PDB file of C-alpha atoms in Angstrom:
ATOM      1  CA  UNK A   1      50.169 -41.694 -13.412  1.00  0.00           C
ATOM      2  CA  UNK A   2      46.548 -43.047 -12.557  1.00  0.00           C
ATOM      3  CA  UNK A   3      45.062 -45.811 -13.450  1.00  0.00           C
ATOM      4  CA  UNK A   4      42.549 -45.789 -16.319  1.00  0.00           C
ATOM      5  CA  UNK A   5      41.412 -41.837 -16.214  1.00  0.00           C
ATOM      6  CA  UNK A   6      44.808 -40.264 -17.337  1.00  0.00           C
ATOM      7  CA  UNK A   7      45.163 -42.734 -20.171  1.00  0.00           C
ATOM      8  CA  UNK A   8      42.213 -41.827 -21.634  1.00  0.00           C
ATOM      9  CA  UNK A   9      42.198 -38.638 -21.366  1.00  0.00           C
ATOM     10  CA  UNK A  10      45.610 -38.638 -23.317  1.00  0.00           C
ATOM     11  CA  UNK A  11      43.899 -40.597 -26.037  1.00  0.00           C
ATOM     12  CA  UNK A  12      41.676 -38.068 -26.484  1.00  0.00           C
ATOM     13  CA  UNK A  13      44.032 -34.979 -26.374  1.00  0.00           C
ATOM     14  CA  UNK A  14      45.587 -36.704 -29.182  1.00  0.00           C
ATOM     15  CA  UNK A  15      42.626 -37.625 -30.936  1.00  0.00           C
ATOM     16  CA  UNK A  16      41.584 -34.013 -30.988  1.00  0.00           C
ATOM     17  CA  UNK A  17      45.417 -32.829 -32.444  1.00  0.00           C
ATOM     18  CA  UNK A  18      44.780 -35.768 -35.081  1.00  0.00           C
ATOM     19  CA  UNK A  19      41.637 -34.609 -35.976  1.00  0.00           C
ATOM     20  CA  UNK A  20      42.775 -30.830 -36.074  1.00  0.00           C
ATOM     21  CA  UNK A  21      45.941 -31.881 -38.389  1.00  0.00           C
ATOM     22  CA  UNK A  22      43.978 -33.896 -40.966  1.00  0.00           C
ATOM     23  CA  UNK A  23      41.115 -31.116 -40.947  1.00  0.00           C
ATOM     24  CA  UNK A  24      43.905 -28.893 -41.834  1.00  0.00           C
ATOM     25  CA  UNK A  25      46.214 -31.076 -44.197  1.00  0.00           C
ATOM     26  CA  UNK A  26      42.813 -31.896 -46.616  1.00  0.00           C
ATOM     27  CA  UNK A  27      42.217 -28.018 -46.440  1.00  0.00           C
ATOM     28  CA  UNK A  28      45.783 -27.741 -47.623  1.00  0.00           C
ATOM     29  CA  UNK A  29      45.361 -29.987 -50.427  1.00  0.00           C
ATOM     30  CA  UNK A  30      41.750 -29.183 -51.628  1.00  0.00           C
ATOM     31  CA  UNK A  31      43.809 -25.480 -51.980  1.00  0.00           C
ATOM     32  CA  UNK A  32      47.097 -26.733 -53.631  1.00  0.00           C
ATOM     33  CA  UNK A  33      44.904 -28.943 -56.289  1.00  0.00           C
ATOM     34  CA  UNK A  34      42.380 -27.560 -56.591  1.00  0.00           C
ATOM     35  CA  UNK A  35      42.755 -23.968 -55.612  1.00  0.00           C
ATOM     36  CA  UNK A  36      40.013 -23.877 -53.911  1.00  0.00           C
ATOM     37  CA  UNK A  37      40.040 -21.100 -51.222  1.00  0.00           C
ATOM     38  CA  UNK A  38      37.016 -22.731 -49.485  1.00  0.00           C
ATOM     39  CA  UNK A  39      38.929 -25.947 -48.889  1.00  0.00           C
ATOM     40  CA  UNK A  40      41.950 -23.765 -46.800  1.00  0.00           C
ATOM     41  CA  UNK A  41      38.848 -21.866 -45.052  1.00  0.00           C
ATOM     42  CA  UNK A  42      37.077 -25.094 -44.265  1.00  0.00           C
ATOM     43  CA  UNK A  43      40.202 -26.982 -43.126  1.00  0.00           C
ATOM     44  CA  UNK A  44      41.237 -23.961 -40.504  1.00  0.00           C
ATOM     45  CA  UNK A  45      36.979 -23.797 -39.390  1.00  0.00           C
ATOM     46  CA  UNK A  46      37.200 -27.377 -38.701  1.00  0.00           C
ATOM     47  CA  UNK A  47      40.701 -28.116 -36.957  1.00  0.00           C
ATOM     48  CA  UNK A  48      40.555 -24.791 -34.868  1.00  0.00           C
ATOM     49  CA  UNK A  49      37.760 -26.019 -32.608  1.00  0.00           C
ATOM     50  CA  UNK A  50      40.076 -29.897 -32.128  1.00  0.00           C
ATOM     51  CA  UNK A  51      42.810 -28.214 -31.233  1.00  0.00           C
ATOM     52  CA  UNK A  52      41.499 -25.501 -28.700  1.00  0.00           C
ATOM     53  CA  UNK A  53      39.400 -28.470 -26.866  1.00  0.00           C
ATOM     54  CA  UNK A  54      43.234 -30.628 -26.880  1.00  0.00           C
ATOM     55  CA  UNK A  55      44.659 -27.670 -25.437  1.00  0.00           C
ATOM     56  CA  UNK A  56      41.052 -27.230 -22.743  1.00  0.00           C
ATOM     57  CA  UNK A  57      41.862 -30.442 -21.924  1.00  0.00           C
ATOM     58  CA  UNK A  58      45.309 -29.116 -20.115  1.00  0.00           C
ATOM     59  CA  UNK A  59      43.191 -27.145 -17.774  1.00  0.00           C
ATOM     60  CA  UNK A  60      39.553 -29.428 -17.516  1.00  0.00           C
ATOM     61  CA  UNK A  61      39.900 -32.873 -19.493  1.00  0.00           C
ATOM     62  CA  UNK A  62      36.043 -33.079 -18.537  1.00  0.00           C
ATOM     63  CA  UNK A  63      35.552 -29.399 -20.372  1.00  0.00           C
ATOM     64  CA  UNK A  64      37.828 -30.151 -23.150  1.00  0.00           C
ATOM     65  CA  UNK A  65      36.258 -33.363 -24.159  1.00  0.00           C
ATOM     66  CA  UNK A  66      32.767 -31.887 -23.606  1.00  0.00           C
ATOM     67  CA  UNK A  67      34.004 -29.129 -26.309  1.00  0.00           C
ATOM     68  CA  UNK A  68      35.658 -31.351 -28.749  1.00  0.00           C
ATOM     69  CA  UNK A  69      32.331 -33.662 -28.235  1.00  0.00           C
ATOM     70  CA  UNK A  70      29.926 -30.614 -28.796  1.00  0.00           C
ATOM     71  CA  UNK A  71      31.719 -29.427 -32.160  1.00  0.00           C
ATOM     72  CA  UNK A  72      31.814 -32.905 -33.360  1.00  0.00           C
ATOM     73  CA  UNK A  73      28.305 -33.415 -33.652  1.00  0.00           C
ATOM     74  CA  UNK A  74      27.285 -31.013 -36.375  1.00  0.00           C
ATOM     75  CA  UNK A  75      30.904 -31.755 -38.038  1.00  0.00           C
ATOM     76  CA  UNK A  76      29.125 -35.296 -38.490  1.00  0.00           C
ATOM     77  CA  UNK A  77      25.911 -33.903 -39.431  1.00  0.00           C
ATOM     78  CA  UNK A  78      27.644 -31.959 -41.808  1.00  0.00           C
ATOM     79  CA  UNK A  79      29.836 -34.631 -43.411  1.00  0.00           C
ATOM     80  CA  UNK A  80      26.821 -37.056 -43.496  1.00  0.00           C
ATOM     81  CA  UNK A  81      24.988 -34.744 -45.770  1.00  0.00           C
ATOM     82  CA  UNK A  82      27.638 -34.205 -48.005  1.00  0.00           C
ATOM     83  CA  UNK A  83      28.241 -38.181 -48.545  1.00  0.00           C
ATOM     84  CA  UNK A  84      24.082 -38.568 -49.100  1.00  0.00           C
ATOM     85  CA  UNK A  85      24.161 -36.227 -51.801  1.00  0.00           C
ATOM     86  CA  UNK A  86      27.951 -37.345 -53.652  1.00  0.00           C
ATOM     87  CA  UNK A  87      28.207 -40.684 -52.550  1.00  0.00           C
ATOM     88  CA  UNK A  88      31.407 -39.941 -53.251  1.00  0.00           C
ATOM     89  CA  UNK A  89      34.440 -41.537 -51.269  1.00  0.00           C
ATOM     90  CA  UNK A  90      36.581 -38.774 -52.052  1.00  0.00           C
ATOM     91  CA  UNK A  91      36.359 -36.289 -49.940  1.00  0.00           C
ATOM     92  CA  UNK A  92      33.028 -36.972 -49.099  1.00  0.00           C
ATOM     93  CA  UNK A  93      33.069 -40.280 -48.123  1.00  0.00           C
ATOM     94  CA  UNK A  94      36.389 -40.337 -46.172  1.00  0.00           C
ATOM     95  CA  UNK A  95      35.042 -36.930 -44.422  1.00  0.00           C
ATOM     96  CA  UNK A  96      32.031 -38.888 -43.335  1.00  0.00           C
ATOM     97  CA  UNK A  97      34.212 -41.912 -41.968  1.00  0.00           C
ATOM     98  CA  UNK A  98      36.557 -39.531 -40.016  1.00  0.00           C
ATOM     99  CA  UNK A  99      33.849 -37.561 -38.687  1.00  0.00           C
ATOM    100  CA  UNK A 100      32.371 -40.696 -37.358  1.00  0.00           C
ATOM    101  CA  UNK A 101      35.598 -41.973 -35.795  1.00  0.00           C
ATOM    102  CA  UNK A 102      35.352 -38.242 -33.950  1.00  0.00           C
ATOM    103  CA  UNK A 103      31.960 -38.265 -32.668  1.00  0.00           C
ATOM    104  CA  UNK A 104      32.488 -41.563 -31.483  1.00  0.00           C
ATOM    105  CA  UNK A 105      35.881 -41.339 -29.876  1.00  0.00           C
ATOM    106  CA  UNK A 106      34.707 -37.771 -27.420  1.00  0.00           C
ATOM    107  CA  UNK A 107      31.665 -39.341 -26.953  1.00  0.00           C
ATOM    108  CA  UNK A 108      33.566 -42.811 -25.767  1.00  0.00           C
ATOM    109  CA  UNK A 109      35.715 -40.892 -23.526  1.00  0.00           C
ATOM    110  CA  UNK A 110      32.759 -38.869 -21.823  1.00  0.00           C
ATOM    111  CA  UNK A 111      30.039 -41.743 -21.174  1.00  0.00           C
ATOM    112  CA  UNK A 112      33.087 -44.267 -20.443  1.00  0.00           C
ATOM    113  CA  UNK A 113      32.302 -47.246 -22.473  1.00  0.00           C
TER     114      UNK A 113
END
């Protein structure tokens, strides 16, 4: 193992299966509560593109975490929005937390701070 550049490159892999479960585990729920066919579409939409850059990051950590960066950002935007119109915690709110956590942790990784 290296010093500092494998270690946080594993952080991130897992980071981006995290994200990808949860994504898919609220889509799961929204469906079996709710039944709400949107949440199962949304969940799959959003952890597809986490786990694909995890699984980039086999063959280019630099390309993966540019990926899982680059599909963060309007996942963010998007989550923002919905919280400024709900103001609701749930799902809203904790959509707009997680989101955040993303962004931040690819972007982290990538500028190195």
């Amino acid at each position: 193992g290296g010093a500092g550049g494998e270690d946080k490159y594993r952080f991130i892999r897992r980071v981006g299966w995290i994200v990808a479960f949860f994504y898919a585990c609220l889509g799961l729920i929204g469906y079996a509560m709710a039944n709400s066919t949107t949440s199962l579409v949304g969940g799959a939409c959003l952890s597809i593109p986490f786990a694909i850059a995890s699984s980039l990051m086999e063959l280019s950590p630099t390309l993966g975490v540019v990926f899982g960066l680059v599909f963060s950002i309007p996942v963010f935007a998007y989550c923002y929005n919905k919280y400024k119109k709900s103001r609701k915690l749930v799902p809203a709110g904790l959509l707009f937390g997680f989101s955040t956590w993303t962004l931040v942790s690819y972007a982290k990784v990538l500028v190195g701070f």
